[in-house]
mmCIF file of C-alpha atoms in Angstrom:
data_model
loop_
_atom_site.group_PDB
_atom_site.id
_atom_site.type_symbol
_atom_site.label_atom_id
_atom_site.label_comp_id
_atom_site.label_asym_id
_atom_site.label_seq_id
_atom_site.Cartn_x
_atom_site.Cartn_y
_atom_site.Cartn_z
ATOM 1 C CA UNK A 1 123.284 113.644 106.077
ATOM 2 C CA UNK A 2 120.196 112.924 104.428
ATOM 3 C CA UNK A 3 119.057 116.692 104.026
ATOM 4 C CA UNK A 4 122.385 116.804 102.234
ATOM 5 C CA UNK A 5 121.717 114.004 99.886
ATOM 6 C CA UNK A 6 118.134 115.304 99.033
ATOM 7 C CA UNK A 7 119.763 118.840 98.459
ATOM 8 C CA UNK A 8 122.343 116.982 95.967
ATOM 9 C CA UNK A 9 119.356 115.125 94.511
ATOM 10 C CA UNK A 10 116.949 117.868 94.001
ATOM 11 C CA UNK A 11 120.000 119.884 92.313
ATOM 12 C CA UNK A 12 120.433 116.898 89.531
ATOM 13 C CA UNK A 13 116.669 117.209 89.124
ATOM 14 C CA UNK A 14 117.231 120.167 88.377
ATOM 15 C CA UNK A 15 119.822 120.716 86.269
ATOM 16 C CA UNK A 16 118.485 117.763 84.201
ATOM 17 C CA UNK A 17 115.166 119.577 83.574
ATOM 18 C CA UNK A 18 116.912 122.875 82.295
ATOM 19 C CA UNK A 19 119.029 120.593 79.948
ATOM 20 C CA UNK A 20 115.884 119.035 78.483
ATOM 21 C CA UNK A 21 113.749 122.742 78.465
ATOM 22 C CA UNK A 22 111.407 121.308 81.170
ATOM 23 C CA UNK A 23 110.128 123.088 84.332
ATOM 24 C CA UNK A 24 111.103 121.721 87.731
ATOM 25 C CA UNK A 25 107.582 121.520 89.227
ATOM 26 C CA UNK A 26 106.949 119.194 85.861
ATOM 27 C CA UNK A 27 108.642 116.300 87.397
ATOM 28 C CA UNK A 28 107.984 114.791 90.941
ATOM 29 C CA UNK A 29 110.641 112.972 93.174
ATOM 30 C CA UNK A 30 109.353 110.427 94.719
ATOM 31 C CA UNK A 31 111.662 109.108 98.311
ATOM 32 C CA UNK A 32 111.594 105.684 97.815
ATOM 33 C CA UNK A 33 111.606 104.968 101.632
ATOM 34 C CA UNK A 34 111.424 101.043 101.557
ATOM 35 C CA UNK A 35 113.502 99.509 104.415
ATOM 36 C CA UNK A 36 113.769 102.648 106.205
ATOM 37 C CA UNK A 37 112.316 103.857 109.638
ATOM 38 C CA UNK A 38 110.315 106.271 109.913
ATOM 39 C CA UNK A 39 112.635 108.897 111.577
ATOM 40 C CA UNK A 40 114.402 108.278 108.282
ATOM 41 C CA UNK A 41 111.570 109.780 106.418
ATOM 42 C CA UNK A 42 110.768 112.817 109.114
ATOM 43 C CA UNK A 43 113.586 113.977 108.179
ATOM 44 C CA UNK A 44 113.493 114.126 104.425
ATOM 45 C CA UNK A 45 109.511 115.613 105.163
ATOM 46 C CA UNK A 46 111.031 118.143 107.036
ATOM 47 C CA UNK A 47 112.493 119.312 103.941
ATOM 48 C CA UNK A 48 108.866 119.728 101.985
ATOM 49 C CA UNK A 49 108.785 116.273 100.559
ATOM 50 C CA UNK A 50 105.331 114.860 100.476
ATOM 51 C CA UNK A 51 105.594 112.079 97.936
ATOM 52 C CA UNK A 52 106.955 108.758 99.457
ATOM 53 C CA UNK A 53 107.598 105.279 97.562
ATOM 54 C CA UNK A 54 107.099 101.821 99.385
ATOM 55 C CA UNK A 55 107.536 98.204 97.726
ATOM 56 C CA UNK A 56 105.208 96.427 100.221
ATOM 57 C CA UNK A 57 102.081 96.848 101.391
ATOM 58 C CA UNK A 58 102.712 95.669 104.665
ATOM 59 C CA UNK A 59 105.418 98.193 105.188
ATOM 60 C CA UNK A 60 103.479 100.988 103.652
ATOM 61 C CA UNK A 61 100.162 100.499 105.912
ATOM 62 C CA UNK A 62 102.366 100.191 109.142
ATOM 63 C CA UNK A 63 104.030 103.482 108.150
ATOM 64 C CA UNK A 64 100.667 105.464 107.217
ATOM 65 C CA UNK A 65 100.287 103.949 110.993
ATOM 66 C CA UNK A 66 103.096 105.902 112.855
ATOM 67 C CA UNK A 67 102.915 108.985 109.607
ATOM 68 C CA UNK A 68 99.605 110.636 110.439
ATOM 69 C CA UNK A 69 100.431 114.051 108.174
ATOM 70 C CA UNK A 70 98.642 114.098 104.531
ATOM 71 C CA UNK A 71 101.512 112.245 102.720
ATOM 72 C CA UNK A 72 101.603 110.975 98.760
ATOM 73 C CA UNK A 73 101.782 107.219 99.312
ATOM 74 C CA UNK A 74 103.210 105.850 96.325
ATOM 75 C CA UNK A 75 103.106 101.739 95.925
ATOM 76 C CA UNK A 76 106.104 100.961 93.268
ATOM 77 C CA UNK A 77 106.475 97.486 94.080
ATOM 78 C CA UNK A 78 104.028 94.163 92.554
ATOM 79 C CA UNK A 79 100.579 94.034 93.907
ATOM 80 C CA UNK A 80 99.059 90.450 94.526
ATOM 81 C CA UNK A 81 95.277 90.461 94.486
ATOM 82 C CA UNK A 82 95.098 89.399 97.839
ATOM 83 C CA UNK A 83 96.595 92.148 99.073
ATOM 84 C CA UNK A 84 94.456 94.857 97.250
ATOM 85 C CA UNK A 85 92.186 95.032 99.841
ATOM 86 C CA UNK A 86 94.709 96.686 102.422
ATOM 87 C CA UNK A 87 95.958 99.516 99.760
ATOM 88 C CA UNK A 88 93.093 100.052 97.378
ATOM 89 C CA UNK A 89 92.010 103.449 99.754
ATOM 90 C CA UNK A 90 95.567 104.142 101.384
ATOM 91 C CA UNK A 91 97.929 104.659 98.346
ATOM 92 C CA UNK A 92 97.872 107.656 96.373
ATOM 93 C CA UNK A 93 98.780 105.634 93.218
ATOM 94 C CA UNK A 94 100.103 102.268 92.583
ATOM 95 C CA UNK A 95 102.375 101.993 90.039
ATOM 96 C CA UNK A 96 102.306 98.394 89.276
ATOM 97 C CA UNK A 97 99.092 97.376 87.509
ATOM 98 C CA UNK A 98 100.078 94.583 84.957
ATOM 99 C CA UNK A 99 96.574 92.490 84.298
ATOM 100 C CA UNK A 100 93.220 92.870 84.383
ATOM 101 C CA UNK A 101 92.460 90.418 86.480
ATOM 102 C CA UNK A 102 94.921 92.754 88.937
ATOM 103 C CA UNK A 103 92.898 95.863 87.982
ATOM 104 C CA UNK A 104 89.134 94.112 88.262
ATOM 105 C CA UNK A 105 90.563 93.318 92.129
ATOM 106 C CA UNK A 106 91.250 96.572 92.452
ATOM 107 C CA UNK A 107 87.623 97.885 91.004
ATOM 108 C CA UNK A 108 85.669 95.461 93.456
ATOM 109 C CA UNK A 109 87.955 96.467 96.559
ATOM 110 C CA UNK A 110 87.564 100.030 95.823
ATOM 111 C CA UNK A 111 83.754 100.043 94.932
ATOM 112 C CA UNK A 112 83.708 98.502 98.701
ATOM 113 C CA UNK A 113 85.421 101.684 100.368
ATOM 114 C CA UNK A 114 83.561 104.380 97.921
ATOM 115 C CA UNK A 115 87.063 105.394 96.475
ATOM 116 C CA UNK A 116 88.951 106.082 93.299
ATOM 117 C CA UNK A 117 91.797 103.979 93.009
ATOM 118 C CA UNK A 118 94.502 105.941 90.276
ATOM 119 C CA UNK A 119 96.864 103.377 89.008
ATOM 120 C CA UNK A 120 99.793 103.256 86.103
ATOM 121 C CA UNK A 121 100.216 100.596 84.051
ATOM 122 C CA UNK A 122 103.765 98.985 84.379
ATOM 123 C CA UNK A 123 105.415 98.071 81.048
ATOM 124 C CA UNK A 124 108.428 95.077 81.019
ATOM 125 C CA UNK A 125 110.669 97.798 78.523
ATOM 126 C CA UNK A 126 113.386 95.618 78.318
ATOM 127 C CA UNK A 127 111.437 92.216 77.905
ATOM 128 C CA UNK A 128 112.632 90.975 80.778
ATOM 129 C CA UNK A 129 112.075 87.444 82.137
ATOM 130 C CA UNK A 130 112.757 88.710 86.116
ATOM 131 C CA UNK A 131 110.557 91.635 85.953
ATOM 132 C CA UNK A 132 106.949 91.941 86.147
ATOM 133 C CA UNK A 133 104.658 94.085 83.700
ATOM 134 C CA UNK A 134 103.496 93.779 80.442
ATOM 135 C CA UNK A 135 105.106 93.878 76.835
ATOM 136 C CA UNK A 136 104.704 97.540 75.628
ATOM 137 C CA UNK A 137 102.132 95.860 72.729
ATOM 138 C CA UNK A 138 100.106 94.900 75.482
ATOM 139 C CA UNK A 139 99.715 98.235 76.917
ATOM 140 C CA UNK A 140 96.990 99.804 74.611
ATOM 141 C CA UNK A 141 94.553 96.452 74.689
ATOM 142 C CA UNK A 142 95.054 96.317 78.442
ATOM 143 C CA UNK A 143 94.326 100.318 79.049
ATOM 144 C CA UNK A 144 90.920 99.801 76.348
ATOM 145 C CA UNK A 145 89.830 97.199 79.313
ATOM 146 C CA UNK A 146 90.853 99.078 82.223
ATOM 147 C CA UNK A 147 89.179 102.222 80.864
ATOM 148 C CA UNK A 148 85.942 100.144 81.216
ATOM 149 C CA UNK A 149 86.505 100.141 85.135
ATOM 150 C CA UNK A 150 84.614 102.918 86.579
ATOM 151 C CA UNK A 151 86.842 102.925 90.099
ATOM 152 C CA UNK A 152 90.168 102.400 88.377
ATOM 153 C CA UNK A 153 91.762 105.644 87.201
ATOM 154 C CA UNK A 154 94.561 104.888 84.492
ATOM 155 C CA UNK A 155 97.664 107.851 84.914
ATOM 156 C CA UNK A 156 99.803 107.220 82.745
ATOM 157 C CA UNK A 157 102.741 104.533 82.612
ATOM 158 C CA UNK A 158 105.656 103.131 84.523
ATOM 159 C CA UNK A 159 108.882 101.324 83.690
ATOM 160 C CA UNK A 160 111.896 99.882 85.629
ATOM 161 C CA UNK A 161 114.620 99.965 82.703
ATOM 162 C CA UNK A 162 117.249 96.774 82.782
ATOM 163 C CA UNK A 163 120.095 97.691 84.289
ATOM 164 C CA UNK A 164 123.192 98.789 82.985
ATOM 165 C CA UNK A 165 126.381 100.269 83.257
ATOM 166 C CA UNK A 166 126.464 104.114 82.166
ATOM 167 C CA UNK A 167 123.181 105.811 82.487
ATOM 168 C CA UNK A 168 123.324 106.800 79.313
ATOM 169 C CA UNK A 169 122.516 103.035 77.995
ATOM 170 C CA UNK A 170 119.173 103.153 79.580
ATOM 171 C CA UNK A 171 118.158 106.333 77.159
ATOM 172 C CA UNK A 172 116.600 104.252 74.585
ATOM 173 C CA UNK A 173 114.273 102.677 76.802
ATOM 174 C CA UNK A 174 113.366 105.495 78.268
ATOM 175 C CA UNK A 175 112.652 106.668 74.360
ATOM 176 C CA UNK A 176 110.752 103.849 73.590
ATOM 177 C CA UNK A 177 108.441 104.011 77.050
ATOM 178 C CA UNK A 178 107.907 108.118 75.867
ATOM 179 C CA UNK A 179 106.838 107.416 72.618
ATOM 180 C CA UNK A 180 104.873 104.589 73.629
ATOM 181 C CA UNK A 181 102.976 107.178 76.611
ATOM 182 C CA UNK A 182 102.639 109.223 73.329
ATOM 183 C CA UNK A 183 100.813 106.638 71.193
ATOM 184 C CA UNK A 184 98.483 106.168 74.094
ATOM 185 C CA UNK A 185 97.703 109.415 74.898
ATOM 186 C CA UNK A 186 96.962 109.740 70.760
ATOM 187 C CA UNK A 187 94.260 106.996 71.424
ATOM 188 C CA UNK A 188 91.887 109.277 73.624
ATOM 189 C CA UNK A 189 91.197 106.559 74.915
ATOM 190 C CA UNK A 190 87.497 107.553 77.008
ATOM 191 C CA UNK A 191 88.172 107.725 81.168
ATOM 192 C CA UNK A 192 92.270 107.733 80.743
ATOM 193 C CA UNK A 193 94.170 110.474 82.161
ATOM 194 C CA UNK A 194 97.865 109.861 80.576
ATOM 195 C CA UNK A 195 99.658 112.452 83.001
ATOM 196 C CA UNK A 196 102.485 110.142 84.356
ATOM 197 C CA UNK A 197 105.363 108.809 82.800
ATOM 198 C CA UNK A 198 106.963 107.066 85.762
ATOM 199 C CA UNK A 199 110.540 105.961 85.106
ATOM 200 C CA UNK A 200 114.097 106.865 86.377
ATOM 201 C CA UNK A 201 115.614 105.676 89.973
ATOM 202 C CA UNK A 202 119.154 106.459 91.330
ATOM 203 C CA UNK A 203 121.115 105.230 88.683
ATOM 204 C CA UNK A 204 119.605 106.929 85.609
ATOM 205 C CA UNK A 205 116.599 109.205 86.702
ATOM 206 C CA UNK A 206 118.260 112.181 84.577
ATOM 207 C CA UNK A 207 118.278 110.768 81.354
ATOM 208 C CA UNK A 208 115.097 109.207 82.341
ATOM 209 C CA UNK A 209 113.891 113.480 83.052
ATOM 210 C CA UNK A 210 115.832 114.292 79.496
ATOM 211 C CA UNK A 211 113.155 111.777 78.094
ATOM 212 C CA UNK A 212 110.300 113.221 79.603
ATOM 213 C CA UNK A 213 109.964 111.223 83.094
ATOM 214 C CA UNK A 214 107.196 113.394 85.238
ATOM 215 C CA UNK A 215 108.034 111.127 87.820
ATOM 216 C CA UNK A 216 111.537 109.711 89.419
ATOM 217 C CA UNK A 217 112.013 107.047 92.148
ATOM 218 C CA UNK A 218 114.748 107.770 94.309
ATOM 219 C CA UNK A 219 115.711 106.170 97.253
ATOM 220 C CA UNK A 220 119.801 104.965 97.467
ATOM 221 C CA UNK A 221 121.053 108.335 96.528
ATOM 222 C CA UNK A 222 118.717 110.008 99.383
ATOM 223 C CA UNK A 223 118.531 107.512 102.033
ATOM 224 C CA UNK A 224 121.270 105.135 101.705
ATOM 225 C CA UNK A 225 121.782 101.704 100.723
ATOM 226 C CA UNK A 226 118.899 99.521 101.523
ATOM 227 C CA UNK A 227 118.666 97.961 105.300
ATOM 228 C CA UNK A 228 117.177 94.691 104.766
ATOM 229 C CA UNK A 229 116.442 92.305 108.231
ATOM 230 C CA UNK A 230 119.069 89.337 108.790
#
């Protein structure tokens, strides 16, 4: 069943890229595995995938744990500082960085374990109360301090857009967090890579490709509804 779903997924990805003139290999899926066992995701690896998303660290270390293969760990959910220190050399990227305070942790951690640490920097597009990340105004003063951080590699940018109804009423956001990757990348700002545009999940991640997503986090529409603990 869920070699089926990622087929159905990966056709949507797609299709959505030849409507908006892009190349396939220009946008990566990313299996949001969070919740799910491991057998879960040897099955979807099976299939080529390589690029996994977890929301916790906890749950991400104990999976690196029982997942020994050279994997893209992806961390998509908020990072407290006192938690950097279990990530900082496991994840591939974390998508969350919202402060420098957050990033600074993340420079001492990974000056401790000799490694890089790339990061995006996650943007509250809708203005959000509930959601973490930074007002897109914020983004360019933040990335200028960041850029000063010689173990803290900014990517690019990520988003979670508000919810709504049709997928087609997330578009503008999705506008607004492209021409605001734009603006940065226009900056040149020294020691910033903007690569990644990280925004789209199962409810909207082809209009988010239409916009110019490089990278989409799926997990519902490959795995399932999520299996939380009672």
């Amino acid at each position: 069943m869920l070699k089926e779903n990622l087929a159905e997924v990966e056709k949507r990805v797609a299709v959505a890229c030849r409507r908006a003139g892009r190349k396939r290999e220009d946008v990566t899926l990313i299996a949001v595995s969070k919740t799910k066992p491991v057998s879960a995701l040897r099955e979807i690896m099976d299939c080529g995938v390589v690029d996994f998303g977890e929301n916790k660290v906890q749950e991400l270390c104990g999976k690196m744990e029982e997942i020994t293969e050279p994997l893209h760990w992806h961390l998509i959910g908020h990072l407290q500082r006192n938690k950097v220190k279990y990530i900082v050399d496991k994840a591939y990227m974390i998508h969350s960085v919202d402060s420098i305070r957050l990033a600074r942790e993340i420079q001492k951690e990974a000056q401790k374990s000799d490694t890089v640490c790339q990061v995006l920097i996650e943007i509250n597009i809708g203005g959000e109360e509930s959601k973490d990340g930074i007002p897109k105004e914020e983004a360019i003063p933040l990335i200028r301090e960041i850029a000063e951080l010689s173990r803290v590699q900014v990517k690019g940018l990520m988003t979670i857009a508000p919810p709504v109804e049709r997928p087609e009423e997330a578009r503008g956001y999705f506008k607004e967090m492209r021409a605001l990757f734009e603006a940065v990348k226009a900056e040149q700002i020294p020691g910033v890579e903007m690569e990644e545009l990280s925004m789209g999940m199962t409810g909207d991640f082809e209009v988010a490709i239409e916009e110019g997503s490089t990278m989409v986090r799926v997990g519902t529409a490959i795995f399932g509804a999520r299996q939380y603990a009672v």
